[in-house]
């Protein structure tokens, strides 16, 4: 068993769930929530902080600041507390209460943006706030996960090699798109080491990353109102867009089988099932999807009936039977 002296030193990188019996396709889910920050964002947070220290950007008295919908904010809160930095997370009204409470428990401050910008939405408003804050006070150090190459480097060095080691013949890899750090890091690694693997980006309807029109989005973790600077379309073979009610249905259906995953995971699995239904694999072929986190942080939204009904205006998202998923008798 590992013995650690700092909370970011432990990351379980080798747990996969075989979803084949449940979903009727050869699909393995890489679980990234088994660390003390509870999500895949710990990898990017640790890599970005380490690089900022190495480059002399973070010094005694520095205040970390970052725009985050939740999981990166929690990871940075944990690392900041461990290393003795102050941290300010700039989020928006879609960030759930549990996530804010977790950040505050570590001693971080949380600033919530309540009004989106007309053209760039909540993300644009968050970025504008952070930019103006750093311009006024040079104590603030913005890691800027949206532009920071160390965001994708973390997944090039850790996530992608772990997948290829476990599944050396993986045919398809499904990755959700937020900042696109995970997507780009894995895509670059696979292009170099197993270029015949099909790389599928999965995003939520209303996100602009893959060229779709902007629209309101209420489940954090995937999607963007501003084109992520890290994204390079040449590395992605296919794209699947998932409506939020499908995300909710997938999350809740898996919960009824004992797997409580977060909203971004529900989006990725829903997109993977849609793609696999149109592009069935052979009997010896396998696909892998990345699950960024678990579902405890979504109990007040995705897993609460009243929120789902109020948000989507019908009970359709509560229907736990949907194409491509087998019922257990």
CSV table of C-alpha atoms in Angstrom, one decimal:
chain,number,residue,atom,x,y,z
A,1,UNK,CA,0.0,0.0,0.0
A,2,UNK,CA,1.3,3.5,-0.8
A,3,UNK,CA,2.4,5.9,2.0
A,4,UNK,CA,2.1,9.5,1.1
A,5,UNK,CA,3.1,12.8,2.7
A,6,UNK,CA,1.0,15.2,0.6
A,7,UNK,CA,-2.6,14.6,-0.6
A,8,UNK,CA,-1.8,15.0,-4.3
A,9,UNK,CA,0.7,12.1,-4.2
A,10,UNK,CA,-1.9,9.4,-4.5
A,11,UNK,CA,-3.7,8.7,-7.7
A,12,UNK,CA,-5.3,5.3,-8.5
A,13,UNK,CA,-4.8,4.9,-12.2
A,14,UNK,CA,-5.7,1.3,-12.8
A,15,UNK,CA,-9.4,0.8,-12.0
A,16,UNK,CA,-11.7,0.0,-14.9
A,17,UNK,CA,-15.4,-1.0,-14.9
A,18,UNK,CA,-16.5,-3.5,-17.6
A,19,UNK,CA,-19.8,-2.2,-18.8
A,20,UNK,CA,-20.3,-4.8,-21.4
A,21,UNK,CA,-23.1,-6.8,-19.7
A,22,UNK,CA,-25.0,-3.7,-18.8
A,23,UNK,CA,-24.7,-1.7,-22.1
A,24,UNK,CA,-24.5,-4.5,-24.7
A,25,UNK,CA,-21.2,-3.2,-26.1
A,26,UNK,CA,-17.5,-4.0,-25.3
A,27,UNK,CA,-17.0,-0.8,-23.3
A,28,UNK,CA,-14.6,-0.3,-20.4
A,29,UNK,CA,-14.8,2.7,-18.1
A,30,UNK,CA,-11.6,4.2,-16.7
A,31,UNK,CA,-12.4,5.5,-13.2
A,32,UNK,CA,-10.5,8.7,-12.4
A,33,UNK,CA,-12.1,9.7,-9.2
A,34,UNK,CA,-10.1,7.5,-6.8
A,35,UNK,CA,-7.8,10.2,-5.3
A,36,UNK,CA,-8.2,12.6,-2.4
A,37,UNK,CA,-9.5,15.3,-4.7
A,38,UNK,CA,-12.1,13.0,-6.2
A,39,UNK,CA,-11.6,13.7,-9.9
A,40,UNK,CA,-9.3,13.5,-12.8
A,41,UNK,CA,-8.6,17.2,-12.4
A,42,UNK,CA,-6.0,16.4,-9.7
A,43,UNK,CA,-3.5,15.4,-12.4
A,44,UNK,CA,-3.8,18.7,-14.2
A,45,UNK,CA,-3.8,20.7,-11.0
A,46,UNK,CA,-0.6,19.1,-9.6
A,47,UNK,CA,1.2,19.4,-13.0
A,48,UNK,CA,0.3,23.1,-13.4
A,49,UNK,CA,1.2,24.0,-9.8
A,50,UNK,CA,4.5,22.1,-10.0
A,51,UNK,CA,5.4,23.9,-13.3
A,52,UNK,CA,4.5,27.3,-11.8
A,53,UNK,CA,6.7,26.7,-8.9
A,54,UNK,CA,9.6,25.5,-11.1
A,55,UNK,CA,9.3,28.6,-13.3
A,56,UNK,CA,9.3,30.9,-10.3
A,57,UNK,CA,5.7,32.2,-10.9
A,58,UNK,CA,4.5,30.9,-7.5
A,59,UNK,CA,6.3,32.4,-4.6
A,60,UNK,CA,5.7,33.0,-0.9
A,61,UNK,CA,2.8,35.4,-0.7
A,62,UNK,CA,1.3,34.4,-4.0
A,63,UNK,CA,-2.4,33.9,-4.3
A,64,UNK,CA,-3.6,31.2,-6.7
A,65,UNK,CA,-6.6,32.1,-8.7
A,66,UNK,CA,-8.5,29.9,-11.2
A,67,UNK,CA,-11.7,29.8,-13.1
A,68,UNK,CA,-13.4,26.4,-12.5
A,69,UNK,CA,-16.8,24.8,-12.7
A,70,UNK,CA,-15.9,22.7,-9.7
A,71,UNK,CA,-13.5,19.8,-9.9
A,72,UNK,CA,-10.3,21.7,-10.7
A,73,UNK,CA,-11.3,24.1,-7.9
A,74,UNK,CA,-11.4,21.3,-5.4
A,75,UNK,CA,-8.1,19.9,-6.6
A,76,UNK,CA,-6.4,23.2,-6.4
A,77,UNK,CA,-8.0,23.9,-3.0
A,78,UNK,CA,-6.5,20.7,-1.7
A,79,UNK,CA,-3.0,21.4,-3.1
A,80,UNK,CA,-3.0,25.0,-2.0
A,81,UNK,CA,-3.9,24.0,1.6
A,82,UNK,CA,-1.1,21.3,1.5
A,83,UNK,CA,1.5,23.8,0.2
A,84,UNK,CA,0.5,26.8,2.2
A,85,UNK,CA,-0.9,29.0,-0.6
A,86,UNK,CA,-4.1,31.0,-0.6
A,87,UNK,CA,-6.6,30.1,-3.4
A,88,UNK,CA,-9.5,31.9,-4.9
A,89,UNK,CA,-11.8,29.9,-7.2
A,90,UNK,CA,-14.0,31.9,-9.6
A,91,UNK,CA,-17.0,29.8,-10.5
A,92,UNK,CA,-20.6,30.5,-11.6
A,93,UNK,CA,-24.1,29.8,-10.5
A,94,UNK,CA,-24.1,26.3,-12.0
A,95,UNK,CA,-21.5,25.1,-9.5
A,96,UNK,CA,-23.3,23.0,-6.9
A,97,UNK,CA,-23.3,23.8,-3.2
A,98,UNK,CA,-21.3,20.7,-2.2
A,99,UNK,CA,-18.5,21.6,-4.4
A,100,UNK,CA,-18.3,25.2,-3.0
A,101,UNK,CA,-18.4,23.8,0.6
A,102,UNK,CA,-15.6,21.4,-0.2
A,103,UNK,CA,-13.4,24.2,-1.4
A,104,UNK,CA,-14.2,26.4,1.6
A,105,UNK,CA,-13.5,23.5,3.9
A,106,UNK,CA,-9.9,23.5,2.6
A,107,UNK,CA,-9.7,27.3,3.4
A,108,UNK,CA,-10.2,28.6,-0.1
A,109,UNK,CA,-12.4,31.5,-1.1
A,110,UNK,CA,-15.1,31.1,-3.7
A,111,UNK,CA,-16.4,33.9,-5.9
A,112,UNK,CA,-19.6,33.1,-7.8
A,113,UNK,CA,-20.4,34.9,-11.1
A,114,UNK,CA,-24.2,35.2,-11.4
A,115,UNK,CA,-24.6,36.8,-14.8
A,116,UNK,CA,-23.2,35.4,-18.1
A,117,UNK,CA,-21.8,37.6,-20.8
A,118,UNK,CA,-24.0,37.9,-23.9
A,119,UNK,CA,-21.6,36.3,-26.4
A,120,UNK,CA,-19.4,34.0,-24.2
A,121,UNK,CA,-21.7,33.0,-21.4
A,122,UNK,CA,-20.6,32.2,-17.9
A,123,UNK,CA,-17.2,31.0,-18.9
A,124,UNK,CA,-16.5,34.3,-20.6
A,125,UNK,CA,-17.7,36.2,-17.6
A,126,UNK,CA,-15.5,34.1,-15.3
A,127,UNK,CA,-12.4,34.6,-17.5
A,128,UNK,CA,-13.0,38.4,-17.7
A,129,UNK,CA,-13.2,38.6,-13.9
A,130,UNK,CA,-10.0,36.7,-13.4
A,131,UNK,CA,-8.2,38.7,-16.0
A,132,UNK,CA,-9.2,42.0,-14.4
A,133,UNK,CA,-8.2,40.8,-11.0
A,134,UNK,CA,-4.7,39.8,-12.0
A,135,UNK,CA,-4.3,43.1,-13.8
A,136,UNK,CA,-5.1,45.0,-10.6
A,137,UNK,CA,-3.0,42.9,-8.1
A,138,UNK,CA,0.2,41.1,-9.0
A,139,UNK,CA,-0.1,38.8,-6.0
A,140,UNK,CA,-2.6,36.7,-8.0
A,141,UNK,CA,-1.2,33.9,-10.1
A,142,UNK,CA,-3.5,32.5,-12.7
A,143,UNK,CA,-2.6,29.0,-13.9
A,144,UNK,CA,-5.2,29.3,-16.7
A,145,UNK,CA,-6.2,25.7,-17.3
A,146,UNK,CA,-7.7,26.8,-20.6
A,147,UNK,CA,-4.3,27.7,-22.1
A,148,UNK,CA,-1.8,26.0,-19.9
A,149,UNK,CA,0.1,23.2,-21.8
A,150,UNK,CA,0.7,21.4,-18.5
A,151,UNK,CA,-3.0,20.7,-18.4
A,152,UNK,CA,-2.7,18.4,-21.4
A,153,UNK,CA,0.8,17.3,-20.5
A,154,UNK,CA,-0.5,15.6,-17.3
A,155,UNK,CA,-2.7,13.3,-19.4
A,156,UNK,CA,0.0,12.7,-22.0
A,157,UNK,CA,2.3,11.6,-19.2
A,158,UNK,CA,-0.2,9.7,-17.0
A,159,UNK,CA,-3.7,9.0,-18.3
A,160,UNK,CA,-3.0,7.9,-21.9
A,161,UNK,CA,0.0,5.6,-21.0
A,162,UNK,CA,-2.1,3.9,-18.3
A,163,UNK,CA,-4.9,3.2,-20.8
A,164,UNK,CA,-2.6,1.8,-23.5
A,165,UNK,CA,-0.8,-0.4,-20.9
A,166,UNK,CA,-4.1,-1.9,-19.8
A,167,UNK,CA,-5.6,-2.2,-23.3
A,168,UNK,CA,-2.8,-2.4,-25.8
A,169,UNK,CA,-5.2,-3.2,-28.6
A,170,UNK,CA,-7.9,-0.6,-27.7
A,171,UNK,CA,-9.9,0.3,-30.8
A,172,UNK,CA,-11.8,3.4,-29.7
A,173,UNK,CA,-11.2,5.9,-26.9
A,174,UNK,CA,-14.1,8.2,-25.8
A,175,UNK,CA,-13.1,11.4,-24.0
A,176,UNK,CA,-15.3,14.3,-22.8
A,177,UNK,CA,-14.4,17.8,-23.8
A,178,UNK,CA,-14.2,20.6,-21.2
A,179,UNK,CA,-10.9,22.6,-21.3
A,180,UNK,CA,-9.9,19.7,-23.7
A,181,UNK,CA,-6.8,19.1,-21.6
A,182,UNK,CA,-7.6,15.4,-21.1
A,183,UNK,CA,-8.7,15.1,-24.7
A,184,UNK,CA,-5.6,16.7,-26.2
A,185,UNK,CA,-3.1,15.0,-23.9
A,186,UNK,CA,-4.5,11.5,-24.6
A,187,UNK,CA,-5.0,12.2,-28.3
A,188,UNK,CA,-1.4,13.4,-28.8
A,189,UNK,CA,-0.1,10.3,-26.9
A,190,UNK,CA,-2.2,7.9,-28.9
A,191,UNK,CA,-1.3,9.5,-32.2
A,192,UNK,CA,2.4,8.9,-31.4
A,193,UNK,CA,2.1,5.4,-29.9
A,194,UNK,CA,-1.1,3.8,-31.4
A,195,UNK,CA,-2.3,5.9,-34.3
A,196,UNK,CA,-4.9,3.4,-35.4
A,197,UNK,CA,-7.0,3.9,-32.3
A,198,UNK,CA,-10.1,6.0,-33.1
A,199,UNK,CA,-10.3,9.1,-30.9
A,200,UNK,CA,-13.9,10.3,-30.2
A,201,UNK,CA,-14.5,13.6,-28.5
A,202,UNK,CA,-17.8,13.8,-26.5
A,203,UNK,CA,-19.4,17.1,-25.7
A,204,UNK,CA,-22.8,18.4,-24.5
A,205,UNK,CA,-25.3,20.2,-26.7
A,206,UNK,CA,-24.9,23.9,-26.3
A,207,UNK,CA,-21.1,23.8,-26.1
A,208,UNK,CA,-19.1,25.6,-28.8
A,209,UNK,CA,-15.9,23.5,-28.7
A,210,UNK,CA,-16.7,21.4,-31.8
A,211,UNK,CA,-18.4,24.1,-33.7
A,212,UNK,CA,-22.0,23.9,-32.5
A,213,UNK,CA,-24.1,26.9,-31.6
A,214,UNK,CA,-24.0,28.1,-28.0
A,215,UNK,CA,-26.9,27.3,-25.7
A,216,UNK,CA,-27.5,27.2,-21.9
A,217,UNK,CA,-25.9,24.3,-20.2
A,218,UNK,CA,-26.6,23.4,-16.6
A,219,UNK,CA,-24.4,20.3,-15.8
A,220,UNK,CA,-20.8,21.3,-15.1
A,221,UNK,CA,-17.7,19.3,-16.2
A,222,UNK,CA,-18.0,19.2,-20.0
A,223,UNK,CA,-18.7,21.9,-22.6
A,224,UNK,CA,-17.5,25.4,-23.1
A,225,UNK,CA,-19.0,28.8,-24.1
A,226,UNK,CA,-15.6,29.9,-25.4
A,227,UNK,CA,-13.5,27.8,-27.8
A,228,UNK,CA,-10.7,26.2,-25.7
A,229,UNK,CA,-7.3,27.4,-26.9
A,230,UNK,CA,-5.8,24.0,-26.2
A,231,UNK,CA,-8.1,22.2,-28.7
A,232,UNK,CA,-6.7,21.0,-32.0
A,233,UNK,CA,-9.3,19.4,-34.2
A,234,UNK,CA,-6.7,17.5,-36.2
A,235,UNK,CA,-6.3,15.0,-33.3
A,236,UNK,CA,-9.9,14.0,-33.1
A,237,UNK,CA,-11.5,11.5,-35.5
A,238,UNK,CA,-15.2,11.8,-34.5
A,239,UNK,CA,-17.4,13.9,-32.4
A,240,UNK,CA,-20.6,13.1,-30.5
A,241,UNK,CA,-22.9,15.7,-29.0
A,242,UNK,CA,-25.1,14.7,-26.1
A,243,UNK,CA,-28.3,16.5,-24.9
A,244,UNK,CA,-28.3,17.0,-21.2
A,245,UNK,CA,-31.4,14.9,-20.6
A,246,UNK,CA,-29.5,12.0,-22.1
A,247,UNK,CA,-26.7,12.7,-19.6
A,248,UNK,CA,-29.2,12.6,-16.7
A,249,UNK,CA,-30.8,9.3,-18.0
A,250,UNK,CA,-27.4,7.6,-18.3
A,251,UNK,CA,-26.3,8.7,-14.8
A,252,UNK,CA,-29.5,7.6,-13.2
A,253,UNK,CA,-29.6,4.3,-15.1
A,254,UNK,CA,-26.1,3.4,-14.0
A,255,UNK,CA,-26.9,4.4,-10.4
A,256,UNK,CA,-29.7,1.8,-10.4
A,257,UNK,CA,-27.0,-0.8,-11.1
A,258,UNK,CA,-24.8,0.5,-8.2
A,259,UNK,CA,-22.5,2.9,-10.2
A,260,UNK,CA,-22.9,6.5,-9.0
A,261,UNK,CA,-21.0,8.6,-11.6
A,262,UNK,CA,-20.9,12.4,-12.2
A,263,UNK,CA,-22.5,14.3,-15.0
A,264,UNK,CA,-19.5,14.4,-17.3
A,265,UNK,CA,-19.2,10.7,-17.0
A,266,UNK,CA,-22.9,10.3,-17.9
A,267,UNK,CA,-22.2,12.5,-21.0
A,268,UNK,CA,-19.3,10.4,-22.1
A,269,UNK,CA,-21.0,7.1,-21.7
A,270,UNK,CA,-24.1,8.3,-23.4
A,271,UNK,CA,-22.0,9.6,-26.3
A,272,UNK,CA,-20.1,6.3,-26.4
A,273,UNK,CA,-23.3,4.2,-26.6
A,274,UNK,CA,-24.6,6.4,-29.4
A,275,UNK,CA,-21.3,6.0,-31.4
A,276,UNK,CA,-21.1,2.3,-30.7
A,277,UNK,CA,-24.7,1.7,-31.8
A,278,UNK,CA,-23.8,3.3,-35.2
A,279,UNK,CA,-20.3,1.7,-35.4
A,280,UNK,CA,-20.5,-1.7,-33.7
A,281,UNK,CA,-17.2,-3.3,-32.8
A,282,UNK,CA,-16.1,-6.8,-33.6
A,283,UNK,CA,-16.3,-9.6,-30.9
A,284,UNK,CA,-12.6,-9.2,-30.0
A,285,UNK,CA,-12.5,-5.4,-30.2
A,286,UNK,CA,-12.7,-3.1,-27.1
A,287,UNK,CA,-13.5,0.5,-26.4
A,288,UNK,CA,-12.5,2.6,-23.4
A,289,UNK,CA,-14.2,5.7,-22.0
A,290,UNK,CA,-12.8,8.0,-19.3
A,291,UNK,CA,-15.0,8.7,-16.2
A,292,UNK,CA,-13.7,12.0,-14.7
A,293,UNK,CA,-15.5,11.7,-11.3
A,294,UNK,CA,-18.2,10.1,-9.2
A,295,UNK,CA,-21.7,11.2,-8.4
A,296,UNK,CA,-21.7,12.5,-4.8
A,297,UNK,CA,-21.3,16.1,-6.0
A,298,UNK,CA,-24.4,15.9,-8.2
A,299,UNK,CA,-26.9,14.7,-5.6
A,300,UNK,CA,-28.7,18.1,-5.6
A,301,UNK,CA,-29.0,18.1,-9.4
A,302,UNK,CA,-28.7,15.1,-11.6
A,303,UNK,CA,-29.9,12.7,-8.9
A,304,UNK,CA,-32.7,14.9,-7.5
A,305,UNK,CA,-36.1,14.3,-9.2
A,306,UNK,CA,-37.5,17.7,-8.5
A,307,UNK,CA,-34.4,19.5,-10.0
A,308,UNK,CA,-34.6,17.3,-13.2
A,309,UNK,CA,-38.3,18.0,-13.6
A,310,UNK,CA,-37.9,21.7,-13.0
A,311,UNK,CA,-34.9,22.0,-15.3
A,312,UNK,CA,-36.0,20.0,-18.3
A,313,UNK,CA,-39.7,20.6,-18.1
A,314,UNK,CA,-40.8,16.9,-18.3
A,315,UNK,CA,-40.2,13.5,-16.8
A,316,UNK,CA,-38.4,12.3,-19.9
A,317,UNK,CA,-35.0,12.5,-18.3
A,318,UNK,CA,-36.3,10.3,-15.4
A,319,UNK,CA,-37.0,7.5,-17.8
A,320,UNK,CA,-34.5,4.8,-16.9
A,321,UNK,CA,-35.0,2.7,-20.0
A,322,UNK,CA,-33.2,3.8,-23.1
A,323,UNK,CA,-31.8,2.3,-26.2
A,324,UNK,CA,-28.5,0.4,-26.0
A,325,UNK,CA,-28.8,-0.4,-22.3
A,326,UNK,CA,-29.9,-3.8,-21.0
A,327,UNK,CA,-32.3,-4.2,-18.1
A,328,UNK,CA,-31.2,-6.6,-15.4
A,329,UNK,CA,-34.0,-9.0,-14.5
